Short mmCIF file of C-alpha atoms in Angstrom, two decimals:
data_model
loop_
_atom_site.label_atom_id
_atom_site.label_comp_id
_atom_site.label_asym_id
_atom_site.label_seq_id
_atom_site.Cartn_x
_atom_site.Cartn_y
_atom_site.Cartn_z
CA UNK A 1 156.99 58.71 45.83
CA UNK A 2 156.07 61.47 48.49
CA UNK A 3 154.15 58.95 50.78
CA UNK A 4 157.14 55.87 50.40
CA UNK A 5 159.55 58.39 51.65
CA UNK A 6 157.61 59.86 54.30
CA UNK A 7 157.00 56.58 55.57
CA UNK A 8 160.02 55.48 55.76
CA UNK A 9 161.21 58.93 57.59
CA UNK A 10 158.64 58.02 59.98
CA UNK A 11 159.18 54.24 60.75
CA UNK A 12 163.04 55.50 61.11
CA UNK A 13 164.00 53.48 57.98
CA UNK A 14 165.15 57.16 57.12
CA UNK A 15 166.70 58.40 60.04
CA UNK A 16 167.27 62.23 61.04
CA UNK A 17 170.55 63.10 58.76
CA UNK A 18 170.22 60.75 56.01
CA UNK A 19 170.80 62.17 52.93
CA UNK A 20 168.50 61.42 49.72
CA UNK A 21 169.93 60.32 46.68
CA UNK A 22 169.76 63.16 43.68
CA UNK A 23 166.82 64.06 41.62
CA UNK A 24 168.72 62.19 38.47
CA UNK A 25 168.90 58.87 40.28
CA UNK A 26 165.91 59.33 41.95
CA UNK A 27 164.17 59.83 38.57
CA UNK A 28 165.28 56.66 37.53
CA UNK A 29 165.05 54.68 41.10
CA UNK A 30 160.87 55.15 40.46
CA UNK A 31 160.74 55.76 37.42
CA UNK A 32 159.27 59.05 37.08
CA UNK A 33 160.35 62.51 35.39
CA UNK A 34 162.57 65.03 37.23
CA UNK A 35 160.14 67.55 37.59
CA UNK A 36 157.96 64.81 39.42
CA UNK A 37 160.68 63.80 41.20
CA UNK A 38 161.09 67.81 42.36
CA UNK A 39 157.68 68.36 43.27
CA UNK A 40 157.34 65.47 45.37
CA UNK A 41 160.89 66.32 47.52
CA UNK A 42 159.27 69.97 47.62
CA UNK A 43 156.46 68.52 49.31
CA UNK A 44 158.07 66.51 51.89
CA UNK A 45 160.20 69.81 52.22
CA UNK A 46 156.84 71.80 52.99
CA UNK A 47 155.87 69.25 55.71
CA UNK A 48 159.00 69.86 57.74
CA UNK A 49 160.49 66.05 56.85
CA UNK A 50 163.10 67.13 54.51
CA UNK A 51 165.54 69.93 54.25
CA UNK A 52 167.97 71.13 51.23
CA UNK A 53 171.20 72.30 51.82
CA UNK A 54 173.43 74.06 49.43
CA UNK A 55 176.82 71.96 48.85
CA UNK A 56 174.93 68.92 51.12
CA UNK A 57 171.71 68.15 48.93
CA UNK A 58 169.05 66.65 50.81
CA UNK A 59 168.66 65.51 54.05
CA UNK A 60 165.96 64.19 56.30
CA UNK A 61 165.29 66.13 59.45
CA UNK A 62 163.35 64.67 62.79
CA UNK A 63 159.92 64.52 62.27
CA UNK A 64 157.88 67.02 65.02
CA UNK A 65 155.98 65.16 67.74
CA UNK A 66 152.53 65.35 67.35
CA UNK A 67 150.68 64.47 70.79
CA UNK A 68 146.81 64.53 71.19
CA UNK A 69 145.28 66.04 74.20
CA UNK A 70 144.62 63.50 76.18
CA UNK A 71 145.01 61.90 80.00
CA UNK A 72 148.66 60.28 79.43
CA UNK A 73 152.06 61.08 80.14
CA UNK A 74 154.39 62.35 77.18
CA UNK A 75 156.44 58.91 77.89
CA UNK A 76 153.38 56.57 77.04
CA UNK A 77 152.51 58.46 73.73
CA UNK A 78 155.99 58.45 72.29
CA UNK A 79 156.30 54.52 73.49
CA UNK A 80 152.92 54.02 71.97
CA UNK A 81 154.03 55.69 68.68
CA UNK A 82 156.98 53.65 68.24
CA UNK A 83 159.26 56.59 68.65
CA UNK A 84 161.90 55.43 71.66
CA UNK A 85 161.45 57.63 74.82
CA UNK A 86 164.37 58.26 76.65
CA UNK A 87 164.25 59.87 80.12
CA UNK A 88 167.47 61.95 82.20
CA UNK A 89 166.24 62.57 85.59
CA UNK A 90 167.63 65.78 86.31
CA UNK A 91 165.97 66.24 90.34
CA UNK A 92 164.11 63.88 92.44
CA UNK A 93 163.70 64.71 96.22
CA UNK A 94 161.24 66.62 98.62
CA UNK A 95 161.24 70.68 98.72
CA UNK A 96 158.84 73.18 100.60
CA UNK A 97 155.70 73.77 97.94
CA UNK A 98 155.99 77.02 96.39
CA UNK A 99 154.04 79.56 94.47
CA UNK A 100 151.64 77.37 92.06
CA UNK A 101 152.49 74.45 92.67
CA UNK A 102 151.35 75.04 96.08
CA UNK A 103 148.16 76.59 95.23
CA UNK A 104 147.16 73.95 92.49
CA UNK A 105 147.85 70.87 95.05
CA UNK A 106 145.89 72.49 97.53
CA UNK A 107 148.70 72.62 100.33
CA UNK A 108 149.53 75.72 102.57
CA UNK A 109 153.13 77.33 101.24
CA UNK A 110 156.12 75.58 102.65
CA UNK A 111 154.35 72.29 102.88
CA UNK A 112 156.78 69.51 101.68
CA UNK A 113 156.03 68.12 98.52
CA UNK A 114 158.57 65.65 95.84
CA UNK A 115 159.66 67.43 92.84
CA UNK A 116 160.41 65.58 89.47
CA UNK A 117 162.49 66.91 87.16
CA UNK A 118 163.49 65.21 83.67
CA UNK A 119 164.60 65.93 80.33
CA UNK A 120 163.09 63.57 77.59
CA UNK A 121 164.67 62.63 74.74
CA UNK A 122 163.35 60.80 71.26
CA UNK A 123 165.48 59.82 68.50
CA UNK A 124 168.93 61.04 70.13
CA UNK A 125 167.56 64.36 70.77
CA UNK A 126 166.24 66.00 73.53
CA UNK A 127 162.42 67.04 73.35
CA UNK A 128 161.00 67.91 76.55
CA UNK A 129 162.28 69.77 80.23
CA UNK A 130 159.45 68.43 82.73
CA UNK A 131 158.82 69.50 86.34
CA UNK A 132 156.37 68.10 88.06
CA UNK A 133 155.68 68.29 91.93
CA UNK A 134 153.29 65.68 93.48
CA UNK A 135 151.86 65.60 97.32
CA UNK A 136 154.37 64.03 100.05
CA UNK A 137 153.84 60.19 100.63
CA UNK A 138 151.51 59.89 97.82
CA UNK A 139 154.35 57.76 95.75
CA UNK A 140 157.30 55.82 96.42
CA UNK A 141 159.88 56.28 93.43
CA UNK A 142 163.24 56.27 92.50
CA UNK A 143 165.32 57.92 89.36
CA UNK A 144 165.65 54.17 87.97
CA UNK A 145 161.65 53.62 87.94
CA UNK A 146 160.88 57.15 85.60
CA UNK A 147 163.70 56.58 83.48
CA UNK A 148 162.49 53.17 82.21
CA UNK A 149 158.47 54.28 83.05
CA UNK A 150 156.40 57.51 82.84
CA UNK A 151 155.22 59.01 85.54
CA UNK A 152 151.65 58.59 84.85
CA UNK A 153 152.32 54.39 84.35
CA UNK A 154 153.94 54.59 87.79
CA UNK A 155 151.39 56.36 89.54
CA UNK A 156 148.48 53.53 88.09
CA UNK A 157 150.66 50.92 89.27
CA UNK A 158 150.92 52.34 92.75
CA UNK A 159 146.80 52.46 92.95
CA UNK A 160 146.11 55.58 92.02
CA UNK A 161 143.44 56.07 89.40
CA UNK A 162 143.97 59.36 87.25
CA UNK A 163 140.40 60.83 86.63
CA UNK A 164 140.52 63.85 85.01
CA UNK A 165 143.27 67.04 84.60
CA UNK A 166 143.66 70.36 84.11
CA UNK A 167 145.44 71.99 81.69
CA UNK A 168 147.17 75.23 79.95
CA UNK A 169 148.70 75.29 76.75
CA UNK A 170 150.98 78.32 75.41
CA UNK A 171 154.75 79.92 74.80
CA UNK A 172 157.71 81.66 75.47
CA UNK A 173 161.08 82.07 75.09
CA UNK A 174 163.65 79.73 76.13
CA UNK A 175 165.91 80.91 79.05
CA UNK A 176 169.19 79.87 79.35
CA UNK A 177 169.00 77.25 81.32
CA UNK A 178 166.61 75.48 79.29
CA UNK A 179 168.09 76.36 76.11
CA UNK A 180 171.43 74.56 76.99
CA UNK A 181 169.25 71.17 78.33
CA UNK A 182 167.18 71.14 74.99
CA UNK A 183 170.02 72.06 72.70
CA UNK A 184 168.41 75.46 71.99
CA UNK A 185 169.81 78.85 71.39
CA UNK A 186 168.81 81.07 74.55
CA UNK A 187 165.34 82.85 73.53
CA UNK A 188 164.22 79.85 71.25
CA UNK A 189 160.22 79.78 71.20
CA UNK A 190 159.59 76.77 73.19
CA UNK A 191 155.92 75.18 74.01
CA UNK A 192 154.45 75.32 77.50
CA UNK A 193 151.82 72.82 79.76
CA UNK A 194 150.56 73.56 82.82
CA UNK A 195 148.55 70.20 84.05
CA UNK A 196 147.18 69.67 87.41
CA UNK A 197 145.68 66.19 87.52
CA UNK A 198 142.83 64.57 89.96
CA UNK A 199 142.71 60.99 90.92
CA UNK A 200 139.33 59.84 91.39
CA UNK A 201 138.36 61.12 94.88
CA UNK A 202 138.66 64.19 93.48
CA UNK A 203 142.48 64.70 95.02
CA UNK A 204 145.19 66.72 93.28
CA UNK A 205 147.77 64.34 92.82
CA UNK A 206 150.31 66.17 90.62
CA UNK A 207 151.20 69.28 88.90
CA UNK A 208 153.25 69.78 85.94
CA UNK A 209 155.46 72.58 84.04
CA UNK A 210 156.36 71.78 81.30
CA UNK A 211 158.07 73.15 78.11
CA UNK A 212 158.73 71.52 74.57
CA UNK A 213 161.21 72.61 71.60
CA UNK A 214 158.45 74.12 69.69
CA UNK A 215 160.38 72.51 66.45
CA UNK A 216 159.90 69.06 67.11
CA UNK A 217 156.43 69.06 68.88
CA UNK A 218 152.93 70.45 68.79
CA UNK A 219 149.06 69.41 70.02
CA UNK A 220 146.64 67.90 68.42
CA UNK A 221 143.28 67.67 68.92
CA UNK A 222 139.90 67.33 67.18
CA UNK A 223 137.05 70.11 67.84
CA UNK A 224 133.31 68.78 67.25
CA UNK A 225 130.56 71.41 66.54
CA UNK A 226 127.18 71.62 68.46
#
């Protein structure tokens, strides 16, 4: 019973604010004792895909965002996971290179450089606030092009072959600011990335900032031993 209903949560046939019927008719739905029926909501509970709530009964809440560590743009793996990327571009334009972003592109301070910023949303609700900067001239791009495409898709399609990245995982408190774009209360824990990516001439080509409702998404990745 656990794994039909986590399925469907996860292919959507559930979506985020469904309620479940009761343990009575769910008992009888598959058949199985209340007790079983209890243990296996309790689970789904545990795992973050279900919620309980006294005079509402049981809902289903949006599953959390699991992305592996890999050389793609946050766009890609939610389009390759079936789970409906949606991008607001929030800035798009050139500004003098400040601070780390000028140091990690390799430019001298005040250089102009085109800064990105979106907020992405999945299932309604948003996920992601992104800022990325990238060298002058290196890409020709409008708001239209990164809403339908991510970044990373538009940058292959101009030519330029990502190689290999940089990158800095950890956390902090939402600001204001952020906490009103992600729907957060101010001082939310929220993810961070820092990613500076190469092409492959060895060029930085773009640096992110990045920070994630630490609710709906975490890292993934798989550690070998020697």
């Amino acid at each position: 019973m656990a794994q039909q209903l986590e399925a469907a949560i996860l292919a959507g046939d559930l979506s985020s604010g469904s309620r479940l019927e009761n343990e009575l008719e769910l008992a009888a739905r598959y058949k199985l004792s209340r007790p079983t029926v209890r243990q296996a909501i309790q689970h789904l509970v545990d795992k973050g895909l279900l919620v309980r709530r006294r005079g509402v009964g049981t809902q289903v809440v949006q599953s959390q965002v699991r992305r592996p560590l890999e050389l793609s743009s946050l766009y890609d793996d939610l389009a390759a996971a079936g789970r409906g990327p949606r991008t607001r571009v929030l800035e798009l334009g050139p500004v003098p290179a400040e601070g780390e972003a000028a140091e990690q592109l390799g430019v001298a301070p005040g250089t102009e450089v085109l800064r990105l910023r979106r907020l992405r949303l999945t299932g309604g609700e948003p996920l992601a606030l992104m800022t990325n900067h990238l060298p002058a001239g290196l890409l020709e791009v409008t708001a239209a092009d990164l809403e339908e495409h991510g970044l990373y898709e538009t940058l292959r399609a101009a030519g330029i072959n990502l190689r290999i990245a940089h990158q800095t995982i950890g956390a902090r408190a939402a600001t204001a600011a952020e906490a009103r774009l992600l729907d957060e209360r101010r001082g939310a824990p929220l993810l961070t990335m820092t990613r500076t990516a190469y092409d492959d001439k060895g060029a930085a080509v773009e640096y992110g900032a990045h920070v994630y409702r630490a609710d709906r998404y975490a890292f993934s990745h798989t550690l070998v031993g020697k």
